[in-house]
Amino acid sequence: MNRTLLRTLGALLLIAAVTAALLYREHLDIAALEAWVSGAGAAAPLIFIGLYVLATVLFLPGAVLTLAGGALFGPLWGTLYNLLGATLGAALAFLIARHLAGDWVQARTKGLLARLIQGVEAEGWRFVAFTRLVPLFPFNLLNYALGLTRIRFLPYVLATLIFMLPGAVAYTYLGFAGREAIAGEGLIRNGLIALALLAAVAFLPRLVARLRQRPMLPIEGLKRRLDVADEDILVLDVRTPEDFIGEQGHIAGALNIPLESLPDRIEELGSNLERPIALVCRTDRRSAKAAALLAGRGFGQMQVVQGGMTAWLANGWPVEHRR
């Protein structure tokens, strides 16, 4: 049996298993599951971790199992078992996607999708860390999607394990607090702790977004870099064509792509997603919007020039007015 046929059969089997799991997910009885696991004695942690792995691979809701882990094993051991189950499930889904379709996707992706994949690969474990810290990305789907990239397996697993910890702690403790509330023990204390942990997790997206923002490039820094003959930096001017050749003029060698046209002209920036790009406009507002747009397309080395052309002219440096 050849490799292509094996991959096809494997993909069909996976699709059938996921479809069946999704069709019957409403019949998942968490209370019966908790009772079964708690009655397994010393094997309960292994059974629970195995169920978590299976649920992750089959697109079943992991949050429900995380709450159940807190209720069954408490905040400490529950966090450990939840984290192990989620990490092993994410690793298995990653490997399944890579071996079933990784080569096929890499050979056939072009255009925007290829750029997005290249951007993810350039970020590597940092992209994995960001998506694990921010609980807005679909966890189960993301595991398979990342398997289709060339991100290395070990950094993927380690970033998943480490950066899922805050969310695992918060949701595990919430499950534990729910069990304690039903039993009538420590209701207020546990409830406040659970709310504090959830608030911390909810704040993570803003914190991570701030950490990922690259500092602005001072106008003096841009001038120094442009004066270095062997530095490959692209000055991207996102003003309108009229402003580009108008009163303020533009920096020699700058590429003019108006902010409004940037999504449709992204190919003009080339295929090197790690080439340094200095974004220039009249001040820096349009440049900041352009930086966010380029980041979404996989570019990783953009900096907004602080003060833009206004700051450049204030220093008396030369400009051009021809297109």
PDB file of C-alpha atoms in Angstrom:
ATOM      1  CA  MET A   1       0.000   0.000   0.000  1.00  0.00           C
ATOM      2  CA  ASN A   2       1.610   3.296  -1.083  1.00  0.00           C
ATOM      3  CA  ARG A   3       2.099   6.333   1.104  1.00  0.00           C
ATOM      4  CA  THR A   4      -0.497   8.502  -0.642  1.00  0.00           C
ATOM      5  CA  LEU A   5      -3.199   5.887  -0.153  1.00  0.00           C
ATOM      6  CA  LEU A   6      -2.299   5.519   3.531  1.00  0.00           C
ATOM      7  CA  ARG A   7      -2.518   9.270   4.018  1.00  0.00           C
ATOM      8  CA  THR A   8      -5.863   9.412   2.243  1.00  0.00           C
ATOM      9  CA  LEU A   9      -7.281   6.601   4.366  1.00  0.00           C
ATOM     10  CA  GLY A  10      -5.911   8.240   7.503  1.00  0.00           C
ATOM     11  CA  ALA A  11      -7.493  11.570   6.585  1.00  0.00           C
ATOM     12  CA  LEU A  12     -10.853   9.933   5.865  1.00  0.00           C
ATOM     13  CA  LEU A  13     -10.725   8.051   9.163  1.00  0.00           C
ATOM     14  CA  LEU A  14      -9.929  11.245  11.054  1.00  0.00           C
ATOM     15  CA  ILE A  15     -12.757  13.150   9.337  1.00  0.00           C
ATOM     16  CA  ALA A  16     -15.200  10.350  10.144  1.00  0.00           C
ATOM     17  CA  ALA A  17     -14.118  10.260  13.814  1.00  0.00           C
ATOM     18  CA  VAL A  18     -14.342  14.050  14.215  1.00  0.00           C
ATOM     19  CA  THR A  19     -17.739  14.130  12.498  1.00  0.00           C
ATOM     20  CA  ALA A  20     -19.103  11.413  14.776  1.00  0.00           C
ATOM     21  CA  ALA A  21     -17.737  13.180  17.860  1.00  0.00           C
ATOM     22  CA  LEU A  22     -19.333  16.469  16.846  1.00  0.00           C
ATOM     23  CA  LEU A  23     -22.678  14.851  16.032  1.00  0.00           C
ATOM     24  CA  TYR A  24     -22.868  13.136  19.422  1.00  0.00           C
ATOM     25  CA  ARG A  25     -21.238  15.843  21.549  1.00  0.00           C
ATOM     26  CA  GLU A  26     -24.624  16.811  23.017  1.00  0.00           C
ATOM     27  CA  HIS A  27     -24.834  13.348  24.561  1.00  0.00           C
ATOM     28  CA  LEU A  28     -21.598  13.876  26.492  1.00  0.00           C
ATOM     29  CA  ASP A  29     -22.561  13.518  30.155  1.00  0.00           C
ATOM     30  CA  ILE A  30     -19.901  15.264  32.224  1.00  0.00           C
ATOM     31  CA  ALA A  31     -21.438  14.175  35.529  1.00  0.00           C
ATOM     32  CA  ALA A  32     -21.332  10.502  34.477  1.00  0.00           C
ATOM     33  CA  LEU A  33     -17.802  10.998  33.162  1.00  0.00           C
ATOM     34  CA  GLU A  34     -16.674  12.481  36.488  1.00  0.00           C
ATOM     35  CA  ALA A  35     -18.259   9.622  38.395  1.00  0.00           C
ATOM     36  CA  TRP A  36     -16.560   7.050  36.158  1.00  0.00           C
ATOM     37  CA  VAL A  37     -13.132   8.678  36.426  1.00  0.00           C
ATOM     38  CA  SER A  38     -13.360   9.196  40.194  1.00  0.00           C
ATOM     39  CA  GLY A  39     -14.235   5.524  40.602  1.00  0.00           C
ATOM     40  CA  ALA A  40     -11.149   4.372  38.751  1.00  0.00           C
ATOM     41  CA  GLY A  41      -8.902   4.655  41.806  1.00  0.00           C
ATOM     42  CA  ALA A  42      -5.175   5.081  41.162  1.00  0.00           C
ATOM     43  CA  ALA A  43      -5.729   4.945  37.406  1.00  0.00           C
ATOM     44  CA  ALA A  44      -8.049   7.976  37.462  1.00  0.00           C
ATOM     45  CA  PRO A  45      -5.378  10.551  36.468  1.00  0.00           C
ATOM     46  CA  LEU A  46      -4.179   8.454  33.506  1.00  0.00           C
ATOM     47  CA  ILE A  47      -7.748   7.836  32.334  1.00  0.00           C
ATOM     48  CA  PHE A  48      -8.564  11.536  32.628  1.00  0.00           C
ATOM     49  CA  ILE A  49      -5.445  12.602  30.699  1.00  0.00           C
ATOM     50  CA  GLY A  50      -6.245  10.035  27.995  1.00  0.00           C
ATOM     51  CA  LEU A  51      -9.795  11.360  27.674  1.00  0.00           C
ATOM     52  CA  TYR A  52      -8.462  14.913  27.429  1.00  0.00           C
ATOM     53  CA  VAL A  53      -6.080  13.894  24.630  1.00  0.00           C
ATOM     54  CA  LEU A  54      -8.886  12.162  22.743  1.00  0.00           C
ATOM     55  CA  ALA A  55     -11.217  15.147  23.185  1.00  0.00           C
ATOM     56  CA  THR A  56      -8.559  17.525  21.848  1.00  0.00           C
ATOM     57  CA  VAL A  57      -7.956  15.435  18.741  1.00  0.00           C
ATOM     58  CA  LEU A  58     -11.691  15.054  18.073  1.00  0.00           C
ATOM     59  CA  PHE A  59     -12.594  18.739  18.527  1.00  0.00           C
ATOM     60  CA  LEU A  60     -14.581  18.185  21.727  1.00  0.00           C
ATOM     61  CA  PRO A  61     -14.806  21.153  24.139  1.00  0.00           C
ATOM     62  CA  GLY A  62     -11.692  21.223  26.297  1.00  0.00           C
ATOM     63  CA  ALA A  63     -13.000  23.902  28.659  1.00  0.00           C
ATOM     64  CA  VAL A  64     -15.594  21.484  30.046  1.00  0.00           C
ATOM     65  CA  LEU A  65     -12.923  18.893  30.757  1.00  0.00           C
ATOM     66  CA  THR A  66     -10.692  21.526  32.362  1.00  0.00           C
ATOM     67  CA  LEU A  67     -13.487  22.438  34.764  1.00  0.00           C
ATOM     68  CA  ALA A  68     -14.058  18.743  35.449  1.00  0.00           C
ATOM     69  CA  GLY A  69     -10.333  18.287  36.175  1.00  0.00           C
ATOM     70  CA  GLY A  70     -10.506  20.997  38.826  1.00  0.00           C
ATOM     71  CA  ALA A  71     -13.588  19.440  40.386  1.00  0.00           C
ATOM     72  CA  LEU A  72     -12.086  15.930  40.397  1.00  0.00           C
ATOM     73  CA  PHE A  73      -8.479  16.553  41.418  1.00  0.00           C
ATOM     74  CA  GLY A  74      -8.379  19.991  43.032  1.00  0.00           C
ATOM     75  CA  PRO A  75      -6.486  23.123  41.928  1.00  0.00           C
ATOM     76  CA  LEU A  76      -2.932  21.722  42.059  1.00  0.00           C
ATOM     77  CA  TRP A  77      -3.178  18.212  40.617  1.00  0.00           C
ATOM     78  CA  GLY A  78      -6.111  19.258  38.436  1.00  0.00           C
ATOM     79  CA  THR A  79      -3.963  21.925  36.783  1.00  0.00           C
ATOM     80  CA  LEU A  80      -1.177  19.401  36.187  1.00  0.00           C
ATOM     81  CA  TYR A  81      -3.475  16.785  34.648  1.00  0.00           C
ATOM     82  CA  ASN A  82      -5.357  19.346  32.560  1.00  0.00           C
ATOM     83  CA  LEU A  83      -2.112  20.812  31.274  1.00  0.00           C
ATOM     84  CA  LEU A  84      -0.663  17.397  30.420  1.00  0.00           C
ATOM     85  CA  GLY A  85      -3.845  16.289  28.669  1.00  0.00           C
ATOM     86  CA  ALA A  86      -4.137  19.491  26.646  1.00  0.00           C
ATOM     87  CA  THR A  87      -0.450  19.498  25.698  1.00  0.00           C
ATOM     88  CA  LEU A  88      -0.385  15.833  24.665  1.00  0.00           C
ATOM     89  CA  GLY A  89      -3.596  16.299  22.681  1.00  0.00           C
ATOM     90  CA  ALA A  90      -2.178  19.383  20.959  1.00  0.00           C
ATOM     91  CA  ALA A  91       1.035  17.481  20.159  1.00  0.00           C
ATOM     92  CA  LEU A  92      -0.883  14.525  18.703  1.00  0.00           C
ATOM     93  CA  ALA A  93      -3.100  16.758  16.544  1.00  0.00           C
ATOM     94  CA  PHE A  94       0.006  18.625  15.338  1.00  0.00           C
ATOM     95  CA  LEU A  95       1.727  15.371  14.313  1.00  0.00           C
ATOM     96  CA  ILE A  96      -1.399  14.015  12.626  1.00  0.00           C
ATOM     97  CA  ALA A  97      -1.742  17.157  10.497  1.00  0.00           C
ATOM     98  CA  ARG A  98       1.963  17.221   9.647  1.00  0.00           C
ATOM     99  CA  HIS A  99       2.136  13.591   8.531  1.00  0.00           C
ATOM    100  CA  LEU A 100      -1.198  13.544   6.733  1.00  0.00           C
ATOM    101  CA  ALA A 101      -1.075  16.815   4.837  1.00  0.00           C
ATOM    102  CA  GLY A 102       1.966  18.925   5.771  1.00  0.00           C
ATOM    103  CA  ASP A 103       3.942  18.277   2.561  1.00  0.00           C
ATOM    104  CA  TRP A 104       0.827  18.581   0.399  1.00  0.00           C
ATOM    105  CA  VAL A 105      -0.082  21.998   1.840  1.00  0.00           C
ATOM    106  CA  GLN A 106       3.478  23.339   1.609  1.00  0.00           C
ATOM    107  CA  ALA A 107       3.703  22.348  -2.071  1.00  0.00           C
ATOM    108  CA  ARG A 108       0.390  23.926  -3.063  1.00  0.00           C
ATOM    109  CA  THR A 109       0.000  27.115  -1.059  1.00  0.00           C
ATOM    110  CA  LYS A 110       0.564  30.349  -2.953  1.00  0.00           C
ATOM    111  CA  GLY A 111      -0.130  34.032  -2.627  1.00  0.00           C
ATOM    112  CA  LEU A 112      -1.645  35.354   0.603  1.00  0.00           C
ATOM    113  CA  LEU A 113      -1.930  31.942   2.277  1.00  0.00           C
ATOM    114  CA  ALA A 114       1.733  31.216   1.583  1.00  0.00           C
ATOM    115  CA  ARG A 115       2.681  34.574   3.098  1.00  0.00           C
ATOM    116  CA  LEU A 116       0.634  33.874   6.206  1.00  0.00           C
ATOM    117  CA  ILE A 117       2.289  30.489   6.646  1.00  0.00           C
ATOM    118  CA  GLN A 118       5.740  32.027   6.135  1.00  0.00           C
ATOM    119  CA  GLY A 119       4.937  34.684   8.713  1.00  0.00           C
ATOM    120  CA  VAL A 120       3.886  32.057  11.251  1.00  0.00           C
ATOM    121  CA  GLU A 121       7.026  30.032  10.560  1.00  0.00           C
ATOM    122  CA  ALA A 122       9.209  33.117  10.968  1.00  0.00           C
ATOM    123  CA  GLU A 123       7.680  33.779  14.385  1.00  0.00           C
ATOM    124  CA  GLY A 124       8.078  30.123  15.359  1.00  0.00           C
ATOM    125  CA  TRP A 125       7.558  29.380  19.045  1.00  0.00           C
ATOM    126  CA  ARG A 126       6.697  33.049  19.678  1.00  0.00           C
ATOM    127  CA  PHE A 127       3.561  32.696  17.555  1.00  0.00           C
ATOM    128  CA  VAL A 128       2.628  29.523  19.450  1.00  0.00           C
ATOM    129  CA  ALA A 129       3.197  31.322  22.753  1.00  0.00           C
ATOM    130  CA  PHE A 130       1.003  34.246  21.696  1.00  0.00           C
ATOM    131  CA  THR A 131      -1.891  32.044  20.602  1.00  0.00           C
ATOM    132  CA  ARG A 132      -1.691  29.970  23.804  1.00  0.00           C
ATOM    133  CA  LEU A 133      -1.650  33.003  26.065  1.00  0.00           C
ATOM    134  CA  VAL A 134      -4.587  34.656  24.312  1.00  0.00           C
ATOM    135  CA  PRO A 135      -7.625  32.372  24.766  1.00  0.00           C
ATOM    136  CA  LEU A 136      -9.380  33.797  21.689  1.00  0.00           C
ATOM    137  CA  PHE A 137      -7.937  31.402  19.138  1.00  0.00           C
ATOM    138  CA  PRO A 138      -9.795  28.086  18.517  1.00  0.00           C
ATOM    139  CA  PHE A 139      -7.493  25.694  20.365  1.00  0.00           C
ATOM    140  CA  ASN A 140      -8.422  22.428  18.656  1.00  0.00           C
ATOM    141  CA  LEU A 141      -8.356  23.866  15.131  1.00  0.00           C
ATOM    142  CA  LEU A 142      -5.113  25.731  15.768  1.00  0.00           C
ATOM    143  CA  ASN A 143      -3.311  22.508  16.728  1.00  0.00           C
ATOM    144  CA  TYR A 144      -3.982  21.021  13.298  1.00  0.00           C
ATOM    145  CA  ALA A 145      -3.282  24.304  11.475  1.00  0.00           C
ATOM    146  CA  LEU A 146       0.147  24.691  13.091  1.00  0.00           C
ATOM    147  CA  GLY A 147       0.990  21.115  12.070  1.00  0.00           C
ATOM    148  CA  LEU A 148       0.735  22.236   8.449  1.00  0.00           C
ATOM    149  CA  THR A 149       3.583  24.722   8.919  1.00  0.00           C
ATOM    150  CA  ARG A 150       7.315  24.055   9.321  1.00  0.00           C
ATOM    151  CA  ILE A 151       7.387  25.079  12.976  1.00  0.00           C
ATOM    152  CA  ARG A 152       9.603  22.583  14.780  1.00  0.00           C
ATOM    153  CA  PHE A 153       7.833  20.055  16.982  1.00  0.00           C
ATOM    154  CA  LEU A 154       9.802  20.455  20.234  1.00  0.00           C
ATOM    155  CA  PRO A 155       9.511  24.279  20.434  1.00  0.00           C
ATOM    156  CA  TYR A 156       5.806  23.912  19.608  1.00  0.00           C
ATOM    157  CA  VAL A 157       5.254  21.463  22.479  1.00  0.00           C
ATOM    158  CA  LEU A 158       7.303  23.455  25.003  1.00  0.00           C
ATOM    159  CA  ALA A 159       5.594  26.750  24.099  1.00  0.00           C
ATOM    160  CA  THR A 160       2.203  25.045  24.363  1.00  0.00           C
ATOM    161  CA  LEU A 161       3.016  23.558  27.770  1.00  0.00           C
ATOM    162  CA  ILE A 162       4.446  26.729  29.277  1.00  0.00           C
ATOM    163  CA  PHE A 163       2.113  29.367  27.893  1.00  0.00           C
ATOM    164  CA  MET A 164      -1.133  27.479  28.461  1.00  0.00           C
ATOM    165  CA  LEU A 165      -0.355  27.420  32.187  1.00  0.00           C
ATOM    166  CA  PRO A 166      -2.137  30.703  33.123  1.00  0.00           C
ATOM    167  CA  GLY A 167      -5.391  29.647  31.482  1.00  0.00           C
ATOM    168  CA  ALA A 168      -5.129  26.133  32.898  1.00  0.00           C
ATOM    169  CA  VAL A 169      -4.692  27.486  36.432  1.00  0.00           C
ATOM    170  CA  ALA A 170      -7.665  29.851  36.105  1.00  0.00           C
ATOM    171  CA  TYR A 171     -10.159  27.385  34.642  1.00  0.00           C
ATOM    172  CA  THR A 172      -9.046  24.517  36.863  1.00  0.00           C
ATOM    173  CA  TYR A 173      -9.560  26.638  39.938  1.00  0.00           C
ATOM    174  CA  LEU A 174     -12.965  27.673  38.630  1.00  0.00           C
ATOM    175  CA  GLY A 175     -13.946  23.993  38.445  1.00  0.00           C
ATOM    176  CA  PHE A 176     -12.613  23.428  41.946  1.00  0.00           C
ATOM    177  CA  ALA A 177     -14.503  26.467  43.267  1.00  0.00           C
ATOM    178  CA  GLY A 178     -17.700  25.182  41.688  1.00  0.00           C
ATOM    179  CA  ARG A 179     -17.350  21.831  43.458  1.00  0.00           C
ATOM    180  CA  GLU A 180     -16.638  23.562  46.767  1.00  0.00           C
ATOM    181  CA  ALA A 181     -19.641  25.837  46.299  1.00  0.00           C
ATOM    182  CA  ILE A 182     -21.924  22.832  45.798  1.00  0.00           C
ATOM    183  CA  ALA A 183     -20.509  21.328  48.984  1.00  0.00           C
ATOM    184  CA  GLY A 184     -21.026  24.639  50.809  1.00  0.00           C
ATOM    185  CA  GLU A 185     -17.343  25.130  51.648  1.00  0.00           C
ATOM    186  CA  GLY A 186     -15.389  28.373  51.242  1.00  0.00           C
ATOM    187  CA  LEU A 187     -17.890  29.808  48.768  1.00  0.00           C
ATOM    188  CA  ILE A 188     -16.878  33.480  48.993  1.00  0.00           C
ATOM    189  CA  ARG A 189     -13.119  32.915  49.249  1.00  0.00           C
ATOM    190  CA  ASN A 190     -12.941  30.423  46.382  1.00  0.00           C
ATOM    191  CA  GLY A 191     -15.296  32.477  44.260  1.00  0.00           C
ATOM    192  CA  LEU A 192     -13.169  35.611  44.651  1.00  0.00           C
ATOM    193  CA  ILE A 193      -9.981  33.723  43.825  1.00  0.00           C
ATOM    194  CA  ALA A 194     -11.597  32.201  40.723  1.00  0.00           C
ATOM    195  CA  LEU A 195     -12.826  35.611  39.560  1.00  0.00           C
ATOM    196  CA  ALA A 196      -9.380  37.139  40.105  1.00  0.00           C
ATOM    197  CA  LEU A 197      -7.721  34.400  38.055  1.00  0.00           C
ATOM    198  CA  LEU A 198     -10.254  34.777  35.242  1.00  0.00           C
ATOM    199  CA  ALA A 199      -9.752  38.552  35.241  1.00  0.00           C
ATOM    200  CA  ALA A 200      -5.994  38.034  34.928  1.00  0.00           C
ATOM    201  CA  VAL A 201      -6.481  35.684  31.966  1.00  0.00           C
ATOM    202  CA  ALA A 202      -8.892  38.152  30.330  1.00  0.00           C
ATOM    203  CA  PHE A 203      -6.249  40.893  30.663  1.00  0.00           C
ATOM    204  CA  LEU A 204      -3.571  38.786  28.946  1.00  0.00           C
ATOM    205  CA  PRO A 205      -4.583  39.711  25.344  1.00  0.00           C
ATOM    206  CA  ARG A 206      -3.883  43.404  25.999  1.00  0.00           C
ATOM    207  CA  LEU A 207      -0.650  42.664  27.839  1.00  0.00           C
ATOM    208  CA  VAL A 208       0.637  40.359  25.100  1.00  0.00           C
ATOM    209  CA  ALA A 209      -0.379  42.810  22.367  1.00  0.00           C
ATOM    210  CA  ARG A 210       1.633  45.533  24.108  1.00  0.00           C
ATOM    211  CA  LEU A 211       4.637  43.247  24.478  1.00  0.00           C
ATOM    212  CA  ARG A 212       4.476  42.367  20.778  1.00  0.00           C
ATOM    213  CA  GLN A 213       4.397  45.985  19.656  1.00  0.00           C
ATOM    214  CA  ARG A 214       7.752  47.066  18.314  1.00  0.00           C
ATOM    215  CA  PRO A 215       8.948  50.452  19.553  1.00  0.00           C
ATOM    216  CA  MET A 216       8.732  53.355  17.144  1.00  0.00           C
ATOM    217  CA  LEU A 217      11.797  54.186  15.088  1.00  0.00           C
ATOM    218  CA  PRO A 218      13.050  57.700  15.910  1.00  0.00           C
ATOM    219  CA  ILE A 219      13.583  59.878  12.859  1.00  0.00           C
ATOM    220  CA  GLU A 220      17.287  60.133  13.730  1.00  0.00           C
ATOM    221  CA  GLY A 221      17.512  56.358  13.795  1.00  0.00           C
ATOM    222  CA  LEU A 222      16.005  56.125  10.316  1.00  0.00           C
ATOM    223  CA  LYS A 223      18.501  58.691   8.991  1.00  0.00           C
ATOM    224  CA  ARG A 224      21.425  56.747  10.450  1.00  0.00           C
ATOM    225  CA  ARG A 225      20.201  53.496   8.934  1.00  0.00           C
ATOM    226  CA  LEU A 226      19.680  55.048   5.524  1.00  0.00           C
ATOM    227  CA  ASP A 227      23.208  56.438   5.631  1.00  0.00           C
ATOM    228  CA  VAL A 228      24.597  52.908   6.020  1.00  0.00           C
ATOM    229  CA  ALA A 229      25.161  51.770   2.450  1.00  0.00           C
ATOM    230  CA  ASP A 230      24.916  48.025   3.035  1.00  0.00           C
ATOM    231  CA  GLU A 231      21.712  47.988   5.124  1.00  0.00           C
ATOM    232  CA  ASP A 232      18.693  46.627   3.278  1.00  0.00           C
ATOM    233  CA  ILE A 233      15.847  48.701   4.706  1.00  0.00           C
ATOM    234  CA  LEU A 234      12.711  49.576   2.774  1.00  0.00           C
ATOM    235  CA  VAL A 235      11.124  52.972   3.391  1.00  0.00           C
ATOM    236  CA  LEU A 236       7.416  52.529   2.757  1.00  0.00           C
ATOM    237  CA  ASP A 237       5.516  55.803   2.416  1.00  0.00           C
ATOM    238  CA  VAL A 238       1.778  55.202   2.937  1.00  0.00           C
ATOM    239  CA  ARG A 239       0.551  58.695   2.103  1.00  0.00           C
ATOM    240  CA  THR A 240      -1.496  59.484  -0.994  1.00  0.00           C
ATOM    241  CA  PRO A 241       0.351  59.974  -4.316  1.00  0.00           C
ATOM    242  CA  GLU A 242      -0.489  63.684  -4.137  1.00  0.00           C
ATOM    243  CA  ASP A 243       1.165  64.037  -0.727  1.00  0.00           C
ATOM    244  CA  PHE A 244       4.104  61.907  -1.837  1.00  0.00           C
ATOM    245  CA  ILE A 245       5.128  64.459  -4.479  1.00  0.00           C
ATOM    246  CA  GLY A 246       3.466  67.471  -2.859  1.00  0.00           C
ATOM    247  CA  GLU A 247       4.675  70.137  -0.471  1.00  0.00           C
ATOM    248  CA  GLN A 248       6.430  67.798   1.964  1.00  0.00           C
ATOM    249  CA  GLY A 249       7.959  65.607  -0.722  1.00  0.00           C
ATOM    250  CA  HIS A 250       9.379  62.216   0.189  1.00  0.00           C
ATOM    251  CA  ILE A 251      12.562  60.476   1.258  1.00  0.00           C
ATOM    252  CA  ALA A 252      14.780  59.442  -1.638  1.00  0.00           C
ATOM    253  CA  GLY A 253      14.270  55.819  -2.589  1.00  0.00           C
ATOM    254  CA  ALA A 254      10.957  55.497  -0.719  1.00  0.00           C
ATOM    255  CA  LEU A 255       8.239  53.243  -2.100  1.00  0.00           C
ATOM    256  CA  ASN A 256       4.824  54.875  -2.205  1.00  0.00           C
ATOM    257  CA  ILE A 257       1.844  52.603  -1.564  1.00  0.00           C
ATOM    258  CA  PRO A 258      -1.120  54.496  -0.073  1.00  0.00           C
ATOM    259  CA  LEU A 259      -2.612  52.918   3.037  1.00  0.00           C
ATOM    260  CA  GLU A 260      -5.919  52.366   1.231  1.00  0.00           C
ATOM    261  CA  SER A 261      -4.189  50.445  -1.575  1.00  0.00           C
ATOM    262  CA  LEU A 262      -1.817  48.449   0.612  1.00  0.00           C
ATOM    263  CA  PRO A 263      -3.965  45.280   0.926  1.00  0.00           C
ATOM    264  CA  ASP A 264      -4.170  44.959  -2.878  1.00  0.00           C
ATOM    265  CA  ARG A 265      -0.517  45.829  -3.548  1.00  0.00           C
ATOM    266  CA  ILE A 266       1.148  43.742  -0.866  1.00  0.00           C
ATOM    267  CA  GLU A 267       3.062  41.750  -3.506  1.00  0.00           C
ATOM    268  CA  GLU A 268       5.152  44.831  -4.290  1.00  0.00           C
ATOM    269  CA  LEU A 269       6.907  44.460  -0.940  1.00  0.00           C
ATOM    270  CA  GLY A 270       8.585  41.238  -2.074  1.00  0.00           C
ATOM    271  CA  SER A 271       8.613  37.787  -0.548  1.00  0.00           C
ATOM    272  CA  ASN A 272      11.124  38.422   2.266  1.00  0.00           C
ATOM    273  CA  LEU A 273       8.874  38.768   5.303  1.00  0.00           C
ATOM    274  CA  GLU A 274      11.840  39.576   7.546  1.00  0.00           C
ATOM    275  CA  ARG A 275      13.161  42.521   5.522  1.00  0.00           C
ATOM    276  CA  PRO A 276      13.216  45.657   7.708  1.00  0.00           C
ATOM    277  CA  ILE A 277      10.473  48.116   6.718  1.00  0.00           C
ATOM    278  CA  ALA A 278      10.300  51.721   7.934  1.00  0.00           C
ATOM    279  CA  LEU A 279       6.753  53.057   7.653  1.00  0.00           C
ATOM    280  CA  VAL A 280       6.387  56.768   6.917  1.00  0.00           C
ATOM    281  CA  CYS A 281       3.416  59.106   6.609  1.00  0.00           C
ATOM    282  CA  ARG A 282       2.834  62.793   7.441  1.00  0.00           C
ATOM    283  CA  THR A 283       3.140  62.099  11.201  1.00  0.00           C
ATOM    284  CA  ASP A 284       2.715  58.462  12.229  1.00  0.00           C
ATOM    285  CA  ARG A 285      -1.014  57.676  12.433  1.00  0.00           C
ATOM    286  CA  ARG A 286      -1.422  56.127   8.994  1.00  0.00           C
ATOM    287  CA  SER A 287       1.877  54.314   9.480  1.00  0.00           C
ATOM    288  CA  ALA A 288       0.580  52.655  12.649  1.00  0.00           C
ATOM    289  CA  LYS A 289      -2.447  51.329  10.755  1.00  0.00           C
ATOM    290  CA  ALA A 290      -0.169  50.068   7.987  1.00  0.00           C
ATOM    291  CA  ALA A 291       2.021  48.285  10.564  1.00  0.00           C
ATOM    292  CA  ALA A 292      -1.009  46.447  11.962  1.00  0.00           C
ATOM    293  CA  LEU A 293      -2.061  45.441   8.441  1.00  0.00           C
ATOM    294  CA  LEU A 294       1.415  44.134   7.546  1.00  0.00           C
ATOM    295  CA  ALA A 295       1.659  42.217  10.812  1.00  0.00           C
ATOM    296  CA  GLY A 296      -1.556  40.442   9.879  1.00  0.00           C
ATOM    297  CA  ARG A 297       0.020  39.442   6.561  1.00  0.00           C
ATOM    298  CA  GLY A 298       3.055  37.873   8.224  1.00  0.00           C
ATOM    299  CA  PHE A 299       5.634  40.666   8.028  1.00  0.00           C
ATOM    300  CA  GLY A 300       7.754  40.723  11.151  1.00  0.00           C
ATOM    301  CA  GLN A 301      10.223  43.620  10.897  1.00  0.00           C
ATOM    302  CA  MET A 302       8.108  46.768  10.580  1.00  0.00           C
ATOM    303  CA  GLN A 303       8.716  49.956  12.529  1.00  0.00           C
ATOM    304  CA  VAL A 304       6.671  53.136  12.473  1.00  0.00           C
ATOM    305  CA  VAL A 305       8.886  56.188  11.950  1.00  0.00           C
ATOM    306  CA  GLN A 306       8.123  58.573  14.784  1.00  0.00           C
ATOM    307  CA  GLY A 307       6.956  61.949  13.530  1.00  0.00           C
ATOM    308  CA  GLY A 308       7.046  60.872   9.873  1.00  0.00           C
ATOM    309  CA  MET A 309       7.835  63.392   7.161  1.00  0.00           C
ATOM    310  CA  THR A 310       7.061  66.282   9.503  1.00  0.00           C
ATOM    311  CA  ALA A 311       9.961  65.263  11.751  1.00  0.00           C
ATOM    312  CA  TRP A 312      12.205  64.592   8.742  1.00  0.00           C
ATOM    313  CA  LEU A 313      11.634  68.101   7.369  1.00  0.00           C
ATOM    314  CA  ALA A 314      12.104  69.655  10.811  1.00  0.00           C
ATOM    315  CA  ASN A 315      15.692  68.376  10.706  1.00  0.00           C
ATOM    316  CA  GLY A 316      16.273  69.996   7.314  1.00  0.00           C
ATOM    317  CA  TRP A 317      17.145  66.750   5.563  1.00  0.00           C
ATOM    318  CA  PRO A 318      16.741  66.529   1.758  1.00  0.00           C
ATOM    319  CA  VAL A 319      13.566  65.314   0.059  1.00  0.00           C
ATOM    320  CA  GLU A 320      12.434  64.604  -3.487  1.00  0.00           C
ATOM    321  CA  HIS A 321       9.259  65.773  -5.206  1.00  0.00           C
ATOM    322  CA  ARG A 322       9.241  63.619  -8.327  1.00  0.00           C
ATOM    323  CA  ARG A 323       7.326  60.369  -8.498  1.00  0.00           C
TER     324      ARG A 323
END
